[in-house]
Amino acid sequence: MSKILGRPRSQAADDAIIAAATKIFYKQSYQDVSMEAIAIEAGVGKATLYRRWANKATLAVEVLMRQVIQEKTEYSSGNYRQHLISNLMGLRDMLSSEYADVIICVIAETQYNPELRTLFDQHFLKPVQAIGEQDLKRAIQQGEIKDIVDHNLLFDQLFGLFYYRILVVQNNICDKDIYAIVDAFLALVGINNSEK
Amino acid sequence: MSKILGRPRSQAADDAIIAAATKIFYKQSYQDVSMEAIAIEAGVGKATLYRRWANKATLAVEVLMRQVIQEKTEYSSGNYRQHLISNLMGLRDMLSSEYADVIICVIAETQYNPELRTLFDQHFLKPVQAIGEQDLKRAIQQGEIKDIVDHNLLFDQLFGLFYYRILVVQNNICDKDIYAIVDAFLALVGINNSEK
Amino acid sequence: MSKILGRPRSQAADDAIIAAATKIFYKQSYQDVSMEAIAIEAGVGKATLYRRWANKATLAVEVLMRQVIQEKTEYSSGNYRQHLISNLMGLRDMLSSEYADVIICVIAETQYNPELRTLFDQHFLKPVQAIGEQDLKRAIQQGEIKDIVDHNLLFDQLFGLFYYRILVVQNNICDKDIYAIVDAFLALVGINNSEK
Amino acid sequence: MSKILGRPRSQAADDAIIAAATKIFYKQSYQDVSMEAIAIEAGVGKATLYRRWANKATLAVEVLMRQVIQEKTEYSSGNYRQHLISNLMGLRDMLSSEYADVIICVIAETQYNPELRTLFDQHFLKPVQAIGEQDLKRAIQQGEIKDIVDHNLLFDQLFGLFYYRILVVQNNICDKDIYAIVDAFLALVGINNSEK
DNA sequence: TTCTAACCGAGACGGTACGTCGGGTCTTAAA
DNA sequence: TTTAAGACCCGACGTACCGTCTCGGTTAGAA
């Protein structure tokens, strides 16, 4: 049986590291952030840092994840159209935030780091998609939209639009754009529009 | 009047550097590529390299640009549907190629390097978009598709889908998917579908 | 109160660096020696090297110092004349050795590097002078030579002769020359000569 | 027979280079002086510079030589004691000047550059020694000093004292010191002292 | 006058060493 | 066993200088 031996890990260290990382990733570009700086800001040894997160990218995912969770909980009422708009505004805000370069740099890293890939999928992409899918499922059950087969493709088109516009082309997406996009989306899959 | 003074820059050095960079970016991840390695492979001094390209990202854009130009010239016959399919297959191939991580890393860099941003826009994004737009214009003139107002949005959705699926979610897009996507796109904007 | 924090510096690294430097300074000219080569030979990171010695010259002084210490301990018996001859032969050997160019290059550096100046003084010049002075003092006490006031000047003349002849004019000084020089020196300050 | 073909070398370029080198060696340490800077200051191409002087050290010897010539012509009257004092003051001034580090750096280079060695010998050391020897010869003829056999050794001791004191130990030599040194020297070799 | 050869200033060339910096690991003594 | 501190190895970075080479153009004497 495995007993817990030695000094237990300090929760304070965890918190200090995340706080420091969140702060530093906010005000500096991903590349310019050094693990050393985070360790110093957190008042923590580098080993303590690496014992919890294997590398900079992994720590960055942690920070991003917490940012997503914050966003997620803020939008939670209204009908499907409202939900969708709220979710997409959340996504827009995240992609336009100071963490934009952290997101894209992490995505870059995932190209040749499978573990990070998995982590990023589960802690960042999935949670964002999940909101959309939960809402969608409820909307279908409530008869708000058609039970289309390939909503994956449509969702990817929707999300892709945001990633591409904001991160690649670097045109920001205003609220009016989002209304138009959502309405176009609902025009395709919504039930009410065929009733009109 | 400005005369040409001093020894002119060697075209051979240009070529050697680009060839070396293309080769090395192909077989190594962007992060693992060092400017020093490129200089050595090209048989060129580091100063010669930095005289032309200020940093790794700028050189990477050069390499990507030439890859895009190669792709572009390969697809050039058939009707609009054919063209669109060809173009998107080209985009898919590029985003799925060994240069995928170079592209995403360059995009990452553009987040905090305005000059690189401009360069990437003009030498990579614009050329790719241009193909689509030229074809579109011709298609409208020939009455193949509706003269819709906001084809920008639709194109971004299309391109975004590819960037998102391949680079972010990392699901590859097969030929069948492309047919489906194009048909869905034409169902929205094509004229023939309203005739059905 | 100052406690010892962090990982202590590795004595093994110190030793490896000094051994490597000694070896490389021996077989290459000072100018051709690179810090990188020393680091590699020592199996040590460049940072580790620069953490201890700020530059090539400082490291060279370290190497020279250890060479002086080796020489010093070799000559230690006989009367004052014998001692003087031994010491000057040691100086001659050092200035004629493979380290000659290291010595002169370090002296060159001291012209515009005060810290190196101090270091060179304390770790190289002083130890060499000290031998002569100790012997002198003993010789005076034992009545072998006159208690002259300005032996500094005479010593500088003696040492200067060696530096000038070997390093500047680059004529080597043979054993016979040394005997002559010492006898001339003792003819000036020795007691026995006035007794003859 | 070799005829002079092509455009003759520009005297103006020679002068400009020497002037620039003299100026720059004066105000910067030898190490910090770059051939490029001299070429720019002289308004001359680097090739023009290297066509005349093979490297920095060779050019430095040129500068030093001209400095020696300047000094030489300044002292030329009085008896031998006066001459010797003047000459040594000239040497002292040169070794204490802004060119001190140039001298020592050139000496350093001569350790592994035989051509420079020859050049330095003929253009710097010899001229300085020559003054002393000419004066000595005349003094011997005029019966001012003994016709000693090995005045080489004594001269080396004298010059060595200056090089060692000023460049190595870096104690400056004041006028009073020079008087003392000269008188000690003449006490050894002078005729008048035995007459007193 | 035209030709030829060496020159000129400017600056790019291949090399090479520099000293710094960051990543991720390891080693202390203390808790 | 974890902690903070900080040294460790590794290797890329971008700069600077070396001494050479290549431009277009100049300057002389020879043909």
JSON list of N, CA and C in Angstrom, two decimals, chain A residues 87-137:
[
{"chain": "A", "resi": 87, "resn": "ASN", "atom": "N", "xyz": [-21.88, 32.69, -26.24]},
{"chain": "A", "resi": 87, "resn": "ASN", "atom": "CA", "xyz": [-20.70, 31.82, -26.35]},
{"chain": "A", "resi": 87, "resn": "ASN", "atom": "C", "xyz": [-19.70, 32.36, -27.35]},
{"chain": "A", "resi": 88, "resn": "LEU", "atom": "N", "xyz": [-20.21, 32.78, -28.49]},
{"chain": "A", "resi": 88, "resn": "LEU", "atom": "CA", "xyz": [-19.31, 33.27, -29.53]},
{"chain": "A", "resi": 88, "resn": "LEU", "atom": "C", "xyz": [-18.65, 34.58, -29.10]},
{"chain": "A", "resi": 89, "resn": "MET", "atom": "N", "xyz": [-19.41, 35.41, -28.36]},
{"chain": "A", "resi": 89, "resn": "MET", "atom": "CA", "xyz": [-18.78, 36.63, -27.85]},
{"chain": "A", "resi": 89, "resn": "MET", "atom": "C", "xyz": [-17.67, 36.27, -26.87]},
{"chain": "A", "resi": 90, "resn": "GLY", "atom": "N", "xyz": [-17.92, 35.25, -26.05]},
{"chain": "A", "resi": 90, "resn": "GLY", "atom": "CA", "xyz": [-16.88, 34.78, -25.13]},
{"chain": "A", "resi": 90, "resn": "GLY", "atom": "C", "xyz": [-15.65, 34.32, -25.90]},
{"chain": "A", "resi": 91, "resn": "LEU", "atom": "N", "xyz": [-15.88, 33.53, -26.93]},
{"chain": "A", "resi": 91, "resn": "LEU", "atom": "CA", "xyz": [-14.76, 33.05, -27.74]},
{"chain": "A", "resi": 91, "resn": "LEU", "atom": "C", "xyz": [-14.03, 34.23, -28.37]},
{"chain": "A", "resi": 92, "resn": "ARG", "atom": "N", "xyz": [-14.79, 35.16, -28.90]},
{"chain": "A", "resi": 92, "resn": "ARG", "atom": "CA", "xyz": [-14.21, 36.35, -29.53]},
{"chain": "A", "resi": 92, "resn": "ARG", "atom": "C", "xyz": [-13.35, 37.11, -28.52]},
{"chain": "A", "resi": 93, "resn": "ASP", "atom": "N", "xyz": [-13.91, 37.29, -27.33]},
{"chain": "A", "resi": 93, "resn": "ASP", "atom": "CA", "xyz": [-13.17, 38.03, -26.31]},
{"chain": "A", "resi": 93, "resn": "ASP", "atom": "C", "xyz": [-11.87, 37.33, -25.93]},
{"chain": "A", "resi": 94, "resn": "MET", "atom": "N", "xyz": [-11.97, 36.02, -25.82]},
{"chain": "A", "resi": 94, "resn": "MET", "atom": "CA", "xyz": [-10.77, 35.26, -25.47]},
{"chain": "A", "resi": 94, "resn": "MET", "atom": "C", "xyz": [-9.71, 35.38, -26.57]},
{"chain": "A", "resi": 95, "resn": "LEU", "atom": "N", "xyz": [-10.13, 35.20, -27.80]},
{"chain": "A", "resi": 95, "resn": "LEU", "atom": "CA", "xyz": [-9.18, 35.25, -28.92]},
{"chain": "A", "resi": 95, "resn": "LEU", "atom": "C", "xyz": [-8.63, 36.65, -29.17]},
{"chain": "A", "resi": 96, "resn": "SER", "atom": "N", "xyz": [-9.37, 37.66, -28.72]},
{"chain": "A", "resi": 96, "resn": "SER", "atom": "CA", "xyz": [-8.92, 39.04, -28.90]},
{"chain": "A", "resi": 96, "resn": "SER", "atom": "C", "xyz": [-8.15, 39.54, -27.67]},
{"chain": "A", "resi": 97, "resn": "SER", "atom": "N", "xyz": [-8.10, 38.72, -26.64]},
{"chain": "A", "resi": 97, "resn": "SER", "atom": "CA", "xyz": [-7.51, 39.18, -25.37]},
{"chain": "A", "resi": 97, "resn": "SER", "atom": "C", "xyz": [-6.00, 39.20, -25.44]},
{"chain": "A", "resi": 98, "resn": "GLU", "atom": "N", "xyz": [-5.41, 39.56, -24.32]},
{"chain": "A", "resi": 98, "resn": "GLU", "atom": "CA", "xyz": [-3.95, 39.57, -24.19]},
{"chain": "A", "resi": 98, "resn": "GLU", "atom": "C", "xyz": [-3.38, 38.16, -24.30]},
{"chain": "A", "resi": 99, "resn": "TYR", "atom": "N", "xyz": [-4.25, 37.15, -24.17]},
{"chain": "A", "resi": 99, "resn": "TYR", "atom": "CA", "xyz": [-3.76, 35.77, -24.20]},
{"chain": "A", "resi": 99, "resn": "TYR", "atom": "C", "xyz": [-3.76, 35.18, -25.60]},
{"chain": "A", "resi": 100, "resn": "ALA", "atom": "N", "xyz": [-4.15, 36.01, -26.59]},
{"chain": "A", "resi": 100, "resn": "ALA", "atom": "CA", "xyz": [-4.23, 35.52, -27.97]},
{"chain": "A", "resi": 100, "resn": "ALA", "atom": "C", "xyz": [-2.93, 34.85, -28.38]},
{"chain": "A", "resi": 101, "resn": "ASP", "atom": "N", "xyz": [-1.82, 35.53, -28.13]},
{"chain": "A", "resi": 101, "resn": "ASP", "atom": "CA", "xyz": [-0.56, 34.96, -28.59]},
{"chain": "A", "resi": 101, "resn": "ASP", "atom": "C", "xyz": [-0.19, 33.71, -27.80]},
{"chain": "A", "resi": 102, "resn": "VAL", "atom": "N", "xyz": [-0.65, 33.63, -26.57]},
{"chain": "A", "resi": 102, "resn": "VAL", "atom": "CA", "xyz": [-0.41, 32.41, -25.80]},
{"chain": "A", "resi": 102, "resn": "VAL", "atom": "C", "xyz": [-1.15, 31.25, -26.47]},
{"chain": "A", "resi": 103, "resn": "ILE", "atom": "N", "xyz": [-2.41, 31.49, -26.84]},
{"chain": "A", "resi": 103, "resn": "ILE", "atom": "CA", "xyz": [-3.21, 30.45, -27.50]},
{"chain": "A", "resi": 103, "resn": "ILE", "atom": "C", "xyz": [-2.52, 29.97, -28.77]},
{"chain": "A", "resi": 104, "resn": "ILE", "atom": "N", "xyz": [-2.14, 30.90, -29.62]},
{"chain": "A", "resi": 104, "resn": "ILE", "atom": "CA", "xyz": [-1.58, 30.50, -30.91]},
{"chain": "A", "resi": 104, "resn": "ILE", "atom": "C", "xyz": [-0.22, 29.83, -30.72]},
{"chain": "A", "resi": 105, "resn": "CYS", "atom": "N", "xyz": [0.54, 30.29, -29.74]},
{"chain": "A", "resi": 105, "resn": "CYS", "atom": "CA", "xyz": [1.83, 29.66, -29.49]},
{"chain": "A", "resi": 105, "resn": "CYS", "atom": "C", "xyz": [1.65, 28.24, -28.96]},
{"chain": "A", "resi": 106, "resn": "VAL", "atom": "N", "xyz": [0.65, 28.05, -28.13]},
{"chain": "A", "resi": 106, "resn": "VAL", "atom": "CA", "xyz": [0.38, 26.71, -27.64]},
{"chain": "A", "resi": 106, "resn": "VAL", "atom": "C", "xyz": [-0.05, 25.81, -28.81]},
{"chain": "A", "resi": 107, "resn": "ILE", "atom": "N", "xyz": [-0.90, 26.34, -29.67]},
{"chain": "A", "resi": 107, "resn": "ILE", "atom": "CA", "xyz": [-1.32, 25.57, -30.85]},
{"chain": "A", "resi": 107, "resn": "ILE", "atom": "C", "xyz": [-0.09, 25.20, -31.67]},
{"chain": "A", "resi": 108, "resn": "ALA", "atom": "N", "xyz": [0.82, 26.15, -31.80]},
{"chain": "A", "resi": 108, "resn": "ALA", "atom": "CA", "xyz": [2.05, 25.88, -32.55]},
{"chain": "A", "resi": 108, "resn": "ALA", "atom": "C", "xyz": [2.80, 24.71, -31.92]},
{"chain": "A", "resi": 109, "resn": "GLU", "atom": "N", "xyz": [2.93, 24.75, -30.61]},
{"chain": "A", "resi": 109, "resn": "GLU", "atom": "CA", "xyz": [3.63, 23.68, -29.90]},
{"chain": "A", "resi": 109, "resn": "GLU", "atom": "C", "xyz": [2.95, 22.34, -30.09]},
{"chain": "A", "resi": 110, "resn": "THR", "atom": "N", "xyz": [1.61, 22.34, -30.13]},
{"chain": "A", "resi": 110, "resn": "THR", "atom": "CA", "xyz": [0.90, 21.06, -30.25]},
{"chain": "A", "resi": 110, "resn": "THR", "atom": "C", "xyz": [1.23, 20.34, -31.56]},
{"chain": "A", "resi": 111, "resn": "GLN", "atom": "N", "xyz": [1.77, 21.07, -32.52]},
{"chain": "A", "resi": 111, "resn": "GLN", "atom": "CA", "xyz": [2.11, 20.44, -33.80]},
{"chain": "A", "resi": 111, "resn": "GLN", "atom": "C", "xyz": [3.16, 19.35, -33.64]},
{"chain": "A", "resi": 112, "resn": "TYR", "atom": "N", "xyz": [4.01, 19.50, -32.64]},
{"chain": "A", "resi": 112, "resn": "TYR", "atom": "CA", "xyz": [5.01, 18.45, -32.47]},
{"chain": "A", "resi": 112, "resn": "TYR", "atom": "C", "xyz": [5.16, 18.00, -31.03]},
{"chain": "A", "resi": 113, "resn": "ASN", "atom": "N", "xyz": [4.10, 18.10, -30.28]},
{"chain": "A", "resi": 113, "resn": "ASN", "atom": "CA", "xyz": [4.13, 17.62, -28.91]},
{"chain": "A", "resi": 113, "resn": "ASN", "atom": "C", "xyz": [2.78, 16.98, -28.60]},
{"chain": "A", "resi": 114, "resn": "PRO", "atom": "N", "xyz": [2.69, 15.68, -28.77]},
{"chain": "A", "resi": 114, "resn": "PRO", "atom": "CA", "xyz": [1.42, 14.97, -28.64]},
{"chain": "A", "resi": 114, "resn": "PRO", "atom": "C", "xyz": [0.78, 15.10, -27.27]},
{"chain": "A", "resi": 115, "resn": "GLU", "atom": "N", "xyz": [1.61, 15.06, -26.23]},
{"chain": "A", "resi": 115, "resn": "GLU", "atom": "CA", "xyz": [1.04, 15.18, -24.88]},
{"chain": "A", "resi": 115, "resn": "GLU", "atom": "C", "xyz": [0.37, 16.54, -24.69]},
{"chain": "A", "resi": 116, "resn": "LEU", "atom": "N", "xyz": [1.03, 17.55, -25.17]},
{"chain": "A", "resi": 116, "resn": "LEU", "atom": "CA", "xyz": [0.46, 18.88, -25.07]},
{"chain": "A", "resi": 116, "resn": "LEU", "atom": "C", "xyz": [-0.83, 18.93, -25.90]},
{"chain": "A", "resi": 117, "resn": "ARG", "atom": "N", "xyz": [-0.79, 18.29, -27.04]},
{"chain": "A", "resi": 117, "resn": "ARG", "atom": "CA", "xyz": [-1.95, 18.18, -27.91]},
{"chain": "A", "resi": 117, "resn": "ARG", "atom": "C", "xyz": [-3.17, 17.68, -27.12]},
{"chain": "A", "resi": 118, "resn": "THR", "atom": "N", "xyz": [-2.99, 16.56, -26.46]},
{"chain": "A", "resi": 118, "resn": "THR", "atom": "CA", "xyz": [-4.05, 15.95, -25.66]},
{"chain": "A", "resi": 118, "resn": "THR", "atom": "C", "xyz": [-4.54, 16.93, -24.59]},
{"chain": "A", "resi": 119, "resn": "LEU", "atom": "N", "xyz": [-3.57, 17.49, -23.90]},
{"chain": "A", "resi": 119, "resn": "LEU", "atom": "CA", "xyz": [-3.89, 18.43, -22.82]},
{"chain": "A", "resi": 119, "resn": "LEU", "atom": "C", "xyz": [-4.70, 19.61, -23.34]},
{"chain": "A", "resi": 120, "resn": "PHE", "atom": "N", "xyz": [-4.24, 20.18, -24.43]},
{"chain": "A", "resi": 120, "resn": "PHE", "atom": "CA", "xyz": [-4.90, 21.35, -25.01]},
{"chain": "A", "resi": 120, "resn": "PHE", "atom": "C", "xyz": [-6.31, 20.99, -25.47]},
{"chain": "A", "resi": 121, "resn": "ASP", "atom": "N", "xyz": [-6.44, 19.81, -26.07]},
{"chain": "A", "resi": 121, "resn": "ASP", "atom": "CA", "xyz": [-7.75, 19.31, -26.49]},
{"chain": "A", "resi": 121, "resn": "ASP", "atom": "C", "xyz": [-8.71, 19.25, -25.31]},
{"chain": "A", "resi": 122, "resn": "GLN", "atom": "N", "xyz": [-8.24, 18.57, -24.26]},
{"chain": "A", "resi": 122, "resn": "GLN", "atom": "CA", "xyz": [-9.15, 18.29, -23.15]},
{"chain": "A", "resi": 122, "resn": "GLN", "atom": "C", "xyz": [-9.42, 19.50, -22.28]},
{"chain": "A", "resi": 123, "resn": "HIS", "atom": "N", "xyz": [-8.42, 20.35, -22.12]},
{"chain": "A", "resi": 123, "resn": "HIS", "atom": "CA", "xyz": [-8.57, 21.45, -21.18]},
{"chain": "A", "resi": 123, "resn": "HIS", "atom": "C", "xyz": [-8.97, 22.76, -21.83]},
{"chain": "A", "resi": 124, "resn": "PHE", "atom": "N", "xyz": [-8.85, 22.83, -23.15]},
{"chain": "A", "resi": 124, "resn": "PHE", "atom": "CA", "xyz": [-9.20, 24.11, -23.79]},
{"chain": "A", "resi": 124, "resn": "PHE", "atom": "C", "xyz": [-10.24, 23.93, -24.89]},
{"chain": "A", "resi": 125, "resn": "LEU", "atom": "N", "xyz": [-9.90, 23.13, -25.90]},
{"chain": "A", "resi": 125, "resn": "LEU", "atom": "CA", "xyz": [-10.82, 22.99, -27.03]},
{"chain": "A", "resi": 125, "resn": "LEU", "atom": "C", "xyz": [-12.14, 22.35, -26.62]},
{"chain": "A", "resi": 126, "resn": "LYS", "atom": "N", "xyz": [-12.07, 21.20, -25.97]},
{"chain": "A", "resi": 126, "resn": "LYS", "atom": "CA", "xyz": [-13.26, 20.48, -25.55]},
{"chain": "A", "resi": 126, "resn": "LYS", "atom": "C", "xyz": [-14.21, 21.35, -24.74]},
{"chain": "A", "resi": 127, "resn": "PRO", "atom": "N", "xyz": [-13.72, 21.97, -23.68]},
{"chain": "A", "resi": 127, "resn": "PRO", "atom": "CA", "xyz": [-14.63, 22.82, -22.88]},
{"chain": "A", "resi": 127, "resn": "PRO", "atom": "C", "xyz": [-15.35, 23.86, -23.72]},
{"chain": "A", "resi": 128, "resn": "VAL", "atom": "N", "xyz": [-14.64, 24.46, -24.66]},
{"chain": "A", "resi": 128, "resn": "VAL", "atom": "CA", "xyz": [-15.27, 25.47, -25.50]},
{"chain": "A", "resi": 128, "resn": "VAL", "atom": "C", "xyz": [-16.33, 24.83, -26.39]},
{"chain": "A", "resi": 129, "resn": "GLN", "atom": "N", "xyz": [-15.97, 23.71, -27.01]},
{"chain": "A", "resi": 129, "resn": "GLN", "atom": "CA", "xyz": [-16.93, 23.01, -27.86]},
{"chain": "A", "resi": 129, "resn": "GLN", "atom": "C", "xyz": [-18.12, 22.51, -27.05]},
{"chain": "A", "resi": 130, "resn": "ALA", "atom": "N", "xyz": [-17.81, 22.03, -25.86]},
{"chain": "A", "resi": 130, "resn": "ALA", "atom": "CA", "xyz": [-18.84, 21.42, -25.03]},
{"chain": "A", "resi": 130, "resn": "ALA", "atom": "C", "xyz": [-20.02, 22.37, -24.81]},
{"chain": "A", "resi": 131, "resn": "ILE", "atom": "N", "xyz": [-19.69, 23.61, -24.54]},
{"chain": "A", "resi": 131, "resn": "ILE", "atom": "CA", "xyz": [-20.76, 24.59, -24.32]},
{"chain": "A", "resi": 131, "resn": "ILE", "atom": "C", "xyz": [-21.70, 24.60, -25.52]},
{"chain": "A", "resi": 132, "resn": "GLY", "atom": "N", "xyz": [-21.08, 24.73, -26.69]},
{"chain": "A", "resi": 132, "resn": "GLY", "atom": "CA", "xyz": [-21.87, 24.77, -27.91]},
{"chain": "A", "resi": 132, "resn": "GLY", "atom": "C", "xyz": [-22.72, 23.51, -28.08]},
{"chain": "A", "resi": 133, "resn": "GLU", "atom": "N", "xyz": [-22.13, 22.38, -27.80]},
{"chain": "A", "resi": 133, "resn": "GLU", "atom": "CA", "xyz": [-22.84, 21.12, -28.04]},
{"chain": "A", "resi": 133, "resn": "GLU", "atom": "C", "xyz": [-23.96, 20.90, -27.03]},
{"chain": "A", "resi": 134, "resn": "GLN", "atom": "N", "xyz": [-23.69, 21.22, -25.80]},
{"chain": "A", "resi": 134, "resn": "GLN", "atom": "CA", "xyz": [-24.74, 21.10, -24.79]},
{"chain": "A", "resi": 134, "resn": "GLN", "atom": "C", "xyz": [-25.94, 21.95, -25.18]},
{"chain": "A", "resi": 135, "resn": "ASP", "atom": "N", "xyz": [-25.65, 23.17, -25.51]},
{"chain": "A", "resi": 135, "resn": "ASP", "atom": "CA", "xyz": [-26.72, 24.09, -25.92]},
{"chain": "A", "resi": 135, "resn": "ASP", "atom": "C", "xyz": [-27.46, 23.53, -27.12]},
{"chain": "A", "resi": 136, "resn": "LEU", "atom": "N", "xyz": [-26.68, 23.03, -28.08]},
{"chain": "A", "resi": 136, "resn": "LEU", "atom": "CA", "xyz": [-27.27, 22.50, -29.30]},
{"chain": "A", "resi": 136, "resn": "LEU", "atom": "C", "xyz": [-28.23, 21.36, -29.00]},
{"chain": "A", "resi": 137, "resn": "LYS", "atom": "N", "xyz": [-27.71, 20.44, -28.15]},
{"chain": "A", "resi": 137, "resn": "LYS", "atom": "CA", "xyz": [-28.53, 19.28, -27.80]},
{"chain": "A", "resi": 137, "resn": "LYS", "atom": "C", "xyz": [-29.86, 19.72, -27.17]}
]
